[in-house]
Coordinates of C-alpha atoms in Angstrom, one line a residue:
M1 CA -73.0 57.2 25.0
D2 CA -70.1 54.9 25.6
L3 CA -71.7 52.0 24.6
I4 CA -73.1 53.5 21.3
K5 CA -69.7 54.3 20.1
K6 CA -68.4 50.9 21.5
M7 CA -70.9 49.4 19.4
L8 CA -70.3 51.5 16.4
S9 CA -66.6 51.3 17.0
I10 CA -66.0 54.9 17.1
P11 CA -63.2 55.5 16.6
L12 CA -62.4 52.8 14.7
E13 CA -59.5 50.5 16.0
R14 CA -58.1 50.0 12.6
P15 CA -58.8 51.5 9.6
L16 CA -61.5 49.7 7.3
T17 CA -60.3 47.7 4.5
N18 CA -62.2 48.0 1.2
T19 CA -64.2 44.8 2.0
Q20 CA -65.6 46.2 5.3
R21 CA -66.1 49.7 3.6
F22 CA -67.8 47.9 0.9
T23 CA -70.6 46.1 3.7
F24 CA -70.5 49.6 5.7
V25 CA -72.0 51.6 2.9
S26 CA -74.0 49.1 1.0
A27 CA -75.6 48.2 4.6
T28 CA -76.7 51.8 5.0
I29 CA -78.1 52.1 1.6
A30 CA -79.4 48.9 1.1
Y31 CA -81.0 48.1 4.1
I32 CA -80.9 50.8 6.6
I33 CA -82.4 53.5 4.4
A34 CA -84.6 50.7 2.7
G35 CA -86.1 49.4 5.6
L36 CA -86.7 52.6 7.2
G37 CA -88.9 53.6 4.0
M38 CA -90.6 50.4 4.1
T39 CA -91.5 51.0 7.8
F40 CA -92.4 54.4 7.3
T41 CA -93.8 54.7 3.8
P42 CA -95.3 50.8 3.0
G43 CA -97.7 52.0 0.7
L44 CA -95.6 53.7 -1.7
W45 CA -93.0 50.9 -1.5
N46 CA -95.6 48.6 -2.6
M47 CA -96.5 50.3 -5.7
A48 CA -93.1 49.1 -6.6
V49 CA -93.6 45.4 -6.0
L50 CA -97.4 45.5 -6.5
L51 CA -97.8 42.7 -3.5
D52 CA -101.8 41.9 -3.2
V53 CA -101.9 43.1 0.2
A54 CA -105.5 43.8 1.9
A55 CA -105.8 46.5 4.4
G56 CA -105.3 44.0 7.3
G57 CA -101.6 43.3 5.3
R58 CA -99.9 46.6 5.7
G59 CA -98.5 45.7 9.4
Y60 CA -96.8 42.6 8.1
F61 CA -95.2 44.9 5.0
I62 CA -94.2 47.5 8.1
L63 CA -92.7 44.1 10.0
A64 CA -90.5 43.2 7.0
G65 CA -89.3 46.7 6.7
A66 CA -88.3 46.7 10.2
G67 CA -86.4 43.8 9.8
L68 CA -84.8 45.6 7.4
V69 CA -83.5 47.7 9.3
D70 CA -82.1 45.6 12.2
I71 CA -80.2 43.6 9.3
G72 CA -78.7 46.9 8.2
L73 CA -77.7 48.0 11.6
C74 CA -76.2 44.3 12.1
Y75 CA -74.1 44.8 9.0
V76 CA -73.0 48.4 10.3
V77 CA -71.6 46.8 13.5
L78 CA -70.4 43.6 11.6
S79 CA -68.6 46.0 8.8
R80 CA -66.8 48.6 11.5
N81 CA -65.3 46.2 14.3
K82 CA -61.7 44.9 13.6
S83 CA -62.9 41.4 14.4
S84 CA -64.1 41.4 11.1
Q85 CA -60.6 41.7 9.6
I86 CA -58.5 39.8 12.3
P87 CA -57.2 37.3 11.6
N88 CA -59.3 37.6 8.6
H89 CA -62.6 38.8 6.7
G90 CA -64.7 35.8 7.6
P91 CA -67.6 37.2 9.5
L92 CA -68.3 39.4 6.1
L93 CA -67.3 36.4 3.8
G94 CA -70.0 34.4 5.8
T95 CA -72.5 36.9 4.7
V96 CA -71.8 36.2 1.0
V97 CA -72.9 32.7 1.5
S98 CA -76.2 33.5 3.2
R99 CA -77.4 36.0 0.6
L100 CA -76.2 34.2 -2.3
L101 CA -77.4 30.6 -1.5
I102 CA -79.9 30.8 1.7
I103 CA -81.8 33.8 0.4
N104 CA -82.0 33.1 -3.5
A105 CA -83.3 29.9 -2.2
I106 CA -85.6 31.3 0.1
L107 CA -87.4 33.7 -2.3
I108 CA -87.5 30.6 -4.7
T109 CA -89.4 28.7 -2.5
F110 CA -91.6 31.5 -1.7
Y111 CA -92.3 32.4 -5.1
T112 CA -93.2 28.4 -6.2
Q113 CA -96.0 29.0 -3.1
G114 CA -97.3 31.9 -4.4
I115 CA -96.7 33.7 -1.5
I116 CA -94.8 36.4 -3.1
N117 CA -94.8 37.5 -6.7
A118 CA -91.8 37.8 -9.3
R119 CA -91.2 41.7 -8.8
F120 CA -90.6 41.1 -5.0
G121 CA -88.5 38.0 -5.3
L122 CA -86.6 39.3 -7.7
M123 CA -86.1 42.7 -6.2
F124 CA -84.6 41.5 -3.0
S125 CA -82.4 38.6 -5.4
I126 CA -80.9 41.1 -7.4
L127 CA -79.9 43.0 -4.3
D128 CA -78.6 40.1 -2.4
S129 CA -76.6 38.6 -5.2
T130 CA -74.9 41.5 -6.5
L131 CA -73.9 42.8 -3.2
S132 CA -72.8 39.2 -2.5
I133 CA -71.2 38.8 -5.6
Q134 CA -69.3 42.4 -5.1
T135 CA -68.5 41.5 -1.5
Y136 CA -66.2 38.6 -2.8
I137 CA -64.5 40.3 -5.8
I138 CA -63.4 43.1 -3.7
W139 CA -61.9 40.8 -0.9
S140 CA -60.4 38.7 -3.6
R141 CA -58.6 41.9 -4.7
E142 CA -57.5 43.0 -1.7
N143 CA -56.1 39.8 -0.7
K144 CA -52.8 38.5 -2.5
D145 CA -53.3 34.8 -1.6
A146 CA -57.3 35.0 -2.0
S147 CA -58.8 32.0 -3.3
F148 CA -62.0 30.0 -3.4
M149 CA -60.5 27.4 -1.0
K150 CA -59.6 30.6 1.1
F151 CA -62.7 32.0 1.1
L152 CA -64.2 28.7 2.8
Q153 CA -61.6 28.4 5.1
E154 CA -61.9 31.7 6.6
I155 CA -65.6 31.2 6.7
W156 CA -65.7 28.0 8.5
S157 CA -63.0 29.4 11.1
T158 CA -65.9 31.8 12.3
V159 CA -68.9 29.6 11.9
N160 CA -67.0 26.3 13.4
P161 CA -69.2 26.1 16.7
F162 CA -66.5 24.0 18.1
S163 CA -63.7 26.4 17.7
A164 CA -62.2 27.7 21.1
K165 CA -64.0 30.8 22.2
P166 CA -64.8 32.3 25.4
P167 CA -68.2 30.9 27.1
P168 CA -70.4 34.0 26.6
Y169 CA -69.3 34.1 22.7
M170 CA -69.9 30.1 22.7
I171 CA -73.8 30.8 24.5
F172 CA -74.4 33.8 22.2
Q173 CA -73.7 31.6 19.0
A174 CA -75.5 28.5 19.9
L175 CA -78.7 31.0 20.6
G176 CA -77.7 32.7 16.9
F177 CA -78.1 29.0 15.9
A178 CA -81.4 28.3 17.7
Q179 CA -82.8 31.3 16.2
F180 CA -82.1 30.3 12.7
F181 CA -83.8 26.9 12.5
M182 CA -86.8 28.7 14.8
S183 CA -87.6 31.2 12.3
F184 CA -88.5 28.6 9.7
T185 CA -91.0 27.1 11.6
A186 CA -92.2 30.0 13.6
T187 CA -94.9 31.5 10.8
S188 CA -96.3 27.6 11.0
I189 CA -96.9 27.3 14.8
L190 CA -98.5 30.5 14.6
M191 CA -101.0 30.3 12.4
S192 CA -102.1 26.8 13.4
S193 CA -102.2 28.1 16.9
G194 CA -104.5 30.9 16.2
V195 CA -102.2 33.5 16.9
V196 CA -101.9 34.6 13.5
P197 CA -105.2 34.5 11.3
S198 CA -105.2 31.0 9.1
T199 CA -106.7 32.9 6.5
I200 CA -103.9 34.6 5.6
Q201 CA -102.6 31.3 4.3
G202 CA -101.1 31.2 0.7
S203 CA -101.5 34.6 0.3
H204 CA -98.6 37.3 0.0
T205 CA -99.6 38.7 3.4
E206 CA -98.5 35.4 4.8
G207 CA -95.5 36.0 2.4
L208 CA -94.8 38.9 4.2
L209 CA -95.2 37.7 7.7
R210 CA -92.7 34.5 6.3
S211 CA -90.2 37.2 5.3
Y212 CA -90.1 39.1 8.3
F213 CA -88.9 35.8 9.9
V214 CA -86.4 35.5 7.5
T215 CA -85.0 38.9 8.6
M216 CA -84.8 37.1 11.9
A217 CA -82.9 34.5 10.6
V218 CA -80.5 36.8 8.7
H219 CA -79.9 38.2 12.1
A220 CA -79.2 34.8 13.8
V221 CA -76.9 34.1 10.9
L222 CA -75.0 37.5 11.5
Q223 CA -74.9 36.6 15.4
I224 CA -73.3 33.2 14.4
L225 CA -70.4 35.0 12.5
A226 CA -70.2 37.9 15.1
S227 CA -69.7 35.4 17.8
G228 CA -67.5 33.4 15.9
A229 CA -65.3 36.1 15.8
R230 CA -65.4 37.2 19.1
N231 CA -67.2 40.7 18.0
D232 CA -67.4 42.4 21.2
S233 CA -69.9 45.6 19.5
F234 CA -72.7 42.9 18.3
P235 CA -73.9 42.3 21.7
I236 CA -74.6 45.4 22.4
A237 CA -76.0 46.2 18.8
S238 CA -78.8 43.2 19.6
V239 CA -79.6 44.9 23.0
F240 CA -80.0 48.5 21.2
Y241 CA -82.0 47.5 18.3
R242 CA -84.2 45.8 20.3
V243 CA -84.9 48.4 22.6
I244 CA -84.9 51.5 20.3
W245 CA -86.7 50.0 17.6
N246 CA -88.1 46.4 17.7
I247 CA -90.2 46.6 20.9
P248 CA -91.3 49.9 20.0
V249 CA -92.6 48.6 16.3
F250 CA -94.4 45.7 17.9
F251 CA -96.2 47.8 20.3
L252 CA -97.5 50.3 18.0
L253 CA -98.5 47.9 15.3
A254 CA -100.3 46.0 18.0
M255 CA -102.1 49.2 19.7
T256 CA -103.2 50.3 15.8
S257 CA -104.4 46.6 15.2
Q258 CA -102.1 46.3 12.2
I259 CA -100.7 42.9 13.8
P260 CA -102.7 40.6 15.9
R261 CA -101.9 41.6 19.7
G262 CA -101.0 37.7 20.3
L263 CA -98.2 38.0 17.8
A264 CA -97.3 41.3 18.6
N265 CA -97.0 39.7 22.6
I266 CA -94.9 36.8 21.6
L267 CA -92.4 39.0 19.5
I268 CA -91.9 41.5 22.6
I269 CA -91.6 38.7 25.3
Y270 CA -88.9 37.0 22.9
D271 CA -87.1 40.1 22.4
V272 CA -87.2 41.2 26.4
M273 CA -85.9 37.1 26.8
F274 CA -83.2 37.7 24.4
I275 CA -81.9 41.2 26.0
V276 CA -82.2 39.8 29.4
V277 CA -79.9 36.8 28.5
T278 CA -77.6 38.8 26.4
V279 CA -76.9 41.3 29.5
V280 CA -76.1 38.7 31.8
L281 CA -74.0 36.9 29.2
F282 CA -72.0 40.2 28.6
A283 CA -72.6 42.9 31.0
R284 CA -69.5 42.0 33.0
E285 CA -67.0 41.6 30.1
H286 CA -68.4 45.5 29.2
R287 CA -68.0 46.6 32.4
V288 CA -64.3 45.6 32.7
K289 CA -63.6 46.9 29.5
M290 CA -65.2 50.4 30.4
K291 CA -62.9 50.8 33.5

């Protein structure tokens, strides 16, 4: 229970700024609640986006929804920790760039490849673009010295891999960079190796699988930002959502034959390895702080 309180910064060490408060509320509604809806009622959600997904692709829709829940929790943890306002809002401002530029570029690429339709792409493009622009506006209004240059400086101070930070955070950030780049090659490797049927290539089912790995890339970006800010709640969250949410979802999808067992095994093994590394890196630090 103490670790959960630590993860969610309960009680708050400092009052939330407007930027933090907006991020917290929008993450809860736009990612956690929407992600839970996609996970538990994929058919209902597909009535809105109208993806051409056969019965065998339902599991990939659930995967994408589960990934959104992970993103939402990461945003909540990032928004409530004091490291997102001291010394600056860099971790939250970094999400503006990732959502406005990276996500839109990916969605455009997926659409031109024919693996998502316009409705699916527009829904997430409008969502992320709107939230990122609003975040920037709120930040600029509550900071008298706000400028575009200051915006970039605060982001760089957070993502700079060469900035001085304790070894656990340096390693954790490096793992974030590794996961970010791995996420863009994972689907092709899984299809070429036969872990995922190559028959999904070029279909909306492939788009959903790639969308799940995009959520992993977003997790990686948030991990990079949190590590750069020395967010001591984020490592707990990265273990929590894997144990409580990811691994059970992967297991159930495999047991009900909604995704290939080989894919589920790889995802579970990856998460278990990540949990072990995170615990090794941060267990001593949190044990000392709890004392």
